[in-house]
């Protein structure tokens, strides 16, 4: 009988001005996280998608790679004048972008981490969000491609020395996105030009099947797009953004949500029930449903199936963010950014709300890989005050909170959700641990009970007192001196004594015994 492998531990990366550290994730012992790797000086960090490697930029010319299982530094590279760096999905390759003075300087370099050798180089004039990383890898690193003028160039990572394997010619292409399933499809975006509408096309990645797109959608009034593949690579959600709203209803322009399928069964708009912008969209872990937050405030949140039929309404409220947990069971609906931070937690399987809470001023938010915890962080430079981390249970109850003078980054270490058990079983196991902890305490022990109440692991934040102007405080103190009270509203001993005398006299008068 095969023994089931134990679930991996949850780890949290925290970066502040002193550098980065790795914490043991929840559940915490005694309510506080243990340090797994002590602080290491750095300027930036990034996990590989599979969580096997960690890239650490220590200066403008030194980049280190850590193996996440042992947290041991396995490679250190000297890269002068580096402006940006990223790591491939499986942690095999490091890609760097350096300052360049002439086209002869090949300033984009792909390094093989195991050997530290440079395996591919090219020149790139500048770096934008659409053009970086210059080399994009598939999730298994079996395929690589790059955006060039009017074409996408495909490379073979197993042998970069072979150069460009084949080209996909697309005039005026501005952006592309590889599908999640290995080497299956690629979505491309061509902006408006000379009266011609913008369009998004889907092509098969195979060299012999790239002559015609498998799906295409055109639209006017389009400045940029967001391309969102589901995990099965059967559906693509396209958020179309226009800088100008012709109806003058929104200062931020106009957004529309389009849906395309690779089998050609659907190419059109998603039927949203409320006018206004599309704030956020996310696929479920299984890729069969997607959730959308949309409309003018208070925004609506709806879950659709892969045929664009509405399945479930999550209600309305001050929301602009939706996060589906990796197991597909729980959903967090939130309002971050310029909204007050309301959060609503739902059980999608049971179709019921689990709880509501707030996480004001949150900059980042994400579920843990096992789907049990939800972490929000307030980070610099976006916000310079009230930096900190909050970790919530799946039902919205606060589990842990820690404030920082300055916090730059807080991330879960990536892990495959398949390595963890079912969420319901994990939640039950945590509840049983809590019950065991309670049983270890002596029942009815007076010494134990007050100490538990006096020093909780995460004491609730006290509500601030109502503001009182200086003249009101002075008036209260004067009144206390004249009438025997105290500034806080409590009566002095002499005032209480006089009050009792007056009450006794009133009782005697009422009974006629004067």
XYZ file of N, CA, C and O in Angstrom, residues 110-181:
288
model
N 20.082 35.364 -21.949
C 19.460 34.218 -21.279
C 20.584 33.334 -20.745
O 21.454 32.898 -21.496
N 20.552 33.106 -19.414
C 21.580 32.315 -18.748
C 20.979 30.978 -18.306
O 19.850 30.937 -17.822
N 21.749 29.908 -18.449
C 21.340 28.620 -17.887
C 21.839 28.556 -16.453
O 23.047 28.672 -16.193
N 20.922 28.395 -15.511
C 21.270 28.520 -14.098
C 22.204 27.400 -13.640
O 23.129 27.640 -12.852
N 22.000 26.178 -14.113
C 22.823 25.051 -13.664
C 24.312 25.278 -13.936
O 25.163 24.933 -13.108
N 24.617 25.850 -15.118
C 26.012 26.019 -15.520
C 26.513 27.448 -15.370
O 27.722 27.680 -15.309
N 25.569 28.419 -15.350
C 25.979 29.827 -15.308
C 26.409 30.353 -16.656
O 26.954 31.467 -16.742
N 26.160 29.590 -17.737
C 26.582 30.000 -19.075
C 25.502 30.818 -19.768
O 24.301 30.624 -19.550
N 25.916 31.707 -20.665
C 24.999 32.455 -21.518
C 24.617 31.571 -22.710
O 25.489 31.091 -23.445
N 23.300 31.331 -22.897
C 22.863 30.433 -23.969
C 22.181 31.177 -25.117
O 22.015 30.611 -26.206
N 21.765 32.444 -24.908
C 21.144 33.198 -25.992
C 21.265 34.685 -25.687
O 21.152 35.114 -24.528
N 21.512 35.479 -26.752
C 21.654 36.926 -26.611
C 20.953 37.637 -27.758
O 20.890 37.113 -28.877
N 20.435 38.828 -27.465
C 19.836 39.659 -28.511
C 19.838 41.115 -28.049
O 20.053 41.408 -26.864
N 19.576 42.015 -28.995
C 19.511 43.448 -28.676
C 18.051 43.881 -28.585
O 17.242 43.537 -29.449
N 17.739 44.643 -27.533
C 16.416 45.226 -27.377
C 16.599 46.689 -26.968
O 17.254 46.984 -25.971
N 15.993 47.591 -27.758
C 16.239 49.021 -27.556
C 15.713 49.507 -26.221
O 16.395 50.221 -25.487
N 14.470 49.159 -25.893
C 13.896 49.588 -24.615
C 13.016 48.476 -24.043
O 12.765 47.463 -24.692
N 12.550 48.725 -22.829
C 11.775 47.720 -22.126
C 10.441 48.331 -21.692
O 10.399 49.397 -21.073
N 9.332 47.659 -22.048
C 8.003 48.065 -21.605
C 7.296 46.847 -21.015
O 7.801 45.716 -21.084
N 6.107 47.071 -20.458
C 5.355 45.961 -19.875
C 4.981 44.928 -20.930
O 4.923 43.730 -20.663
N 4.757 45.411 -22.170
C 4.357 44.499 -23.250
C 5.536 43.728 -23.836
O 5.355 42.649 -24.389
N 6.749 44.286 -23.701
C 7.906 43.663 -24.345
C 8.840 42.958 -23.367
O 9.867 42.427 -23.781
N 8.524 42.960 -22.072
C 9.373 42.258 -21.102
C 8.548 41.209 -20.360
O 7.424 41.512 -19.948
N 9.043 40.005 -20.188
C 10.343 39.514 -20.647
C 10.426 39.412 -22.172
O 9.421 39.115 -22.821
N 11.604 39.640 -22.701
C 11.791 39.576 -24.152
C 11.570 38.159 -24.660
O 10.971 37.955 -25.715
N 12.043 37.165 -23.921
C 11.841 35.760 -24.261
C 10.772 35.200 -23.332
O 10.920 35.235 -22.103
N 9.661 34.693 -23.896
C 8.577 34.098 -23.095
C 8.654 32.578 -23.222
O 8.747 32.039 -24.329
N 8.572 31.911 -22.066
C 8.622 30.449 -22.038
C 7.236 29.874 -21.801
O 6.415 30.470 -21.094
N 7.000 28.690 -22.351
C 5.787 27.940 -21.990
C 5.953 27.427 -20.562
O 7.049 27.432 -20.005
N 4.871 26.953 -19.957
C 4.911 26.567 -18.546
C 5.872 25.422 -18.270
O 6.389 25.294 -17.165
N 6.135 24.564 -19.274
C 7.083 23.464 -19.088
C 8.444 23.765 -19.701
O 9.324 22.897 -19.725
N 8.603 24.997 -20.229
C 9.858 25.467 -20.843
C 10.243 24.668 -22.086
O 11.389 24.703 -22.525
N 9.289 23.948 -22.696
C 9.574 23.221 -23.929
C 9.563 24.159 -25.130
O 10.102 23.827 -26.194
N 8.923 25.320 -24.980
C 8.826 26.273 -26.074
C 9.181 27.670 -25.567
O 8.900 28.020 -24.413
N 9.796 28.465 -26.444
C 10.108 29.855 -26.133
C 9.817 30.700 -27.362
O 9.933 30.220 -28.504
N 9.408 31.935 -27.150
C 9.131 32.819 -28.276
C 9.368 34.264 -27.863
O 9.427 34.588 -26.672
N 9.500 35.134 -28.864
C 9.729 36.550 -28.595
C 8.974 37.391 -29.610
O 8.715 36.953 -30.752
N 8.601 38.608 -29.182
C 7.897 39.548 -30.049
C 8.911 40.378 -30.824
O 9.771 41.033 -30.232
N 8.814 40.339 -32.156
C 9.666 41.152 -33.020
C 8.758 42.021 -33.887
O 7.531 41.986 -33.770
N 9.338 42.822 -34.763
C 8.550 43.688 -35.639
C 7.721 42.852 -36.608
O 8.261 42.087 -37.410
N 6.396 42.965 -36.495
C 5.442 42.288 -37.391
C 5.494 40.770 -37.336
O 4.990 40.102 -38.246
N 6.068 40.195 -36.276
C 6.106 38.741 -36.215
C 6.430 38.249 -34.802
O 6.946 39.007 -33.964
N 6.124 36.967 -34.572
C 6.547 36.268 -33.356
C 7.561 35.215 -33.779
O 7.315 34.432 -34.700
N 8.693 35.205 -33.090
C 9.764 34.277 -33.417
C 9.797 33.164 -32.373
O 9.802 33.427 -31.167
N 9.808 31.913 -32.840
C 9.800 30.759 -31.943
C 11.201 30.174 -31.836
O 11.925 30.052 -32.838
N 11.575 29.780 -30.610
C 12.900 29.231 -30.326
C 12.761 27.867 -29.670
O 11.706 27.533 -29.105
N 13.843 27.109 -29.686
C 13.885 25.783 -29.066
C 14.784 25.866 -27.836
O 16.017 25.903 -27.953
N 14.206 25.916 -26.589
C 15.048 26.060 -25.399
C 16.067 24.938 -25.222
O 17.128 25.162 -24.627
N 15.746 23.763 -25.699
C 16.704 22.655 -25.563
C 17.985 22.926 -26.349
O 19.049 22.376 -26.016
N 17.886 23.779 -27.376
C 19.059 24.095 -28.192
C 18.923 25.521 -28.723
O 18.535 25.736 -29.879
N 19.222 26.500 -27.864
C 19.138 27.900 -28.280
C 20.114 28.213 -29.409
O 19.919 29.167 -30.172
N 21.180 27.430 -29.527
C 22.174 27.692 -30.572
C 21.590 27.526 -31.961
O 22.123 28.055 -32.943
N 20.461 26.814 -32.072
C 19.818 26.634 -33.368
C 19.106 27.874 -33.857
O 18.643 27.911 -35.007
N 18.990 28.899 -32.994
C 18.364 30.153 -33.406
C 16.851 30.019 -33.553
O 16.205 29.186 -32.920
N 16.297 30.833 -34.464
C 14.849 30.881 -34.669
C 14.392 29.626 -35.417
O 14.878 29.321 -36.497
N 13.452 28.900 -34.810
C 12.946 27.667 -35.419
C 11.939 27.996 -36.509
O 12.002 27.463 -37.619
N 10.951 28.869 -36.221
C 10.009 29.339 -37.236
C 9.402 30.660 -36.786
O 9.558 31.083 -35.637
N 8.686 31.323 -37.709
C 8.113 32.643 -37.478
C 6.615 32.628 -37.748
O 6.151 31.941 -38.661
N 5.888 33.411 -36.950
C 4.462 33.630 -37.192
C 4.296 35.091 -37.592
O 4.461 36.003 -36.776
N 3.980 35.312 -38.859
C 3.920 36.669 -39.417
C 2.565 37.306 -39.113
O 1.505 36.812 -39.535
N 2.560 38.418 -38.363
C 1.340 39.152 -38.012
C 1.652 40.647 -38.091
O 2.270 41.205 -37.170
N 1.279 41.326 -39.184
C 1.590 42.752 -39.331
C 1.020 43.582 -38.183
O -0.109 43.368 -37.738
N 1.830 44.508 -37.653
C 1.452 45.472 -36.606
C 1.147 44.839 -35.257
O 0.490 45.462 -34.412
N 1.592 43.631 -35.000
C 1.336 42.987 -33.718
C 1.945 43.813 -32.582
O 3.054 44.352 -32.710
N 1.205 43.929 -31.461
C 1.660 44.737 -30.326
C 1.850 43.915 -29.060
O 2.606 44.313 -28.174
N 1.144 42.776 -28.936
C 1.251 41.953 -27.725
C 0.796 40.537 -28.019
O 0.070 40.296 -29.000
N 1.224 39.591 -27.170
C 0.792 38.195 -27.318
C 0.791 37.514 -25.956
O 1.379 38.013 -24.989
N 0.117 36.368 -25.878
C 0.051 35.605 -24.633
C -0.050 34.118 -24.972
O -0.957 33.694 -25.694
N 0.901 33.330 -24.445
C 0.864 31.882 -24.625
C -0.221 31.277 -23.747
O -0.467 31.748 -22.635
N -0.867 30.225 -24.234
C -1.901 29.557 -23.448
C -1.263 28.754 -22.319
O -0.063 28.510 -22.301
N -2.098 28.336 -21.351
C -1.597 27.633 -20.170
C -1.179 26.204 -20.490
O -0.170 25.712 -19.981
N -1.969 25.520 -21.336
C -1.607 24.157 -21.714
C -0.374 24.199 -22.604
O -0.266 25.044 -23.493
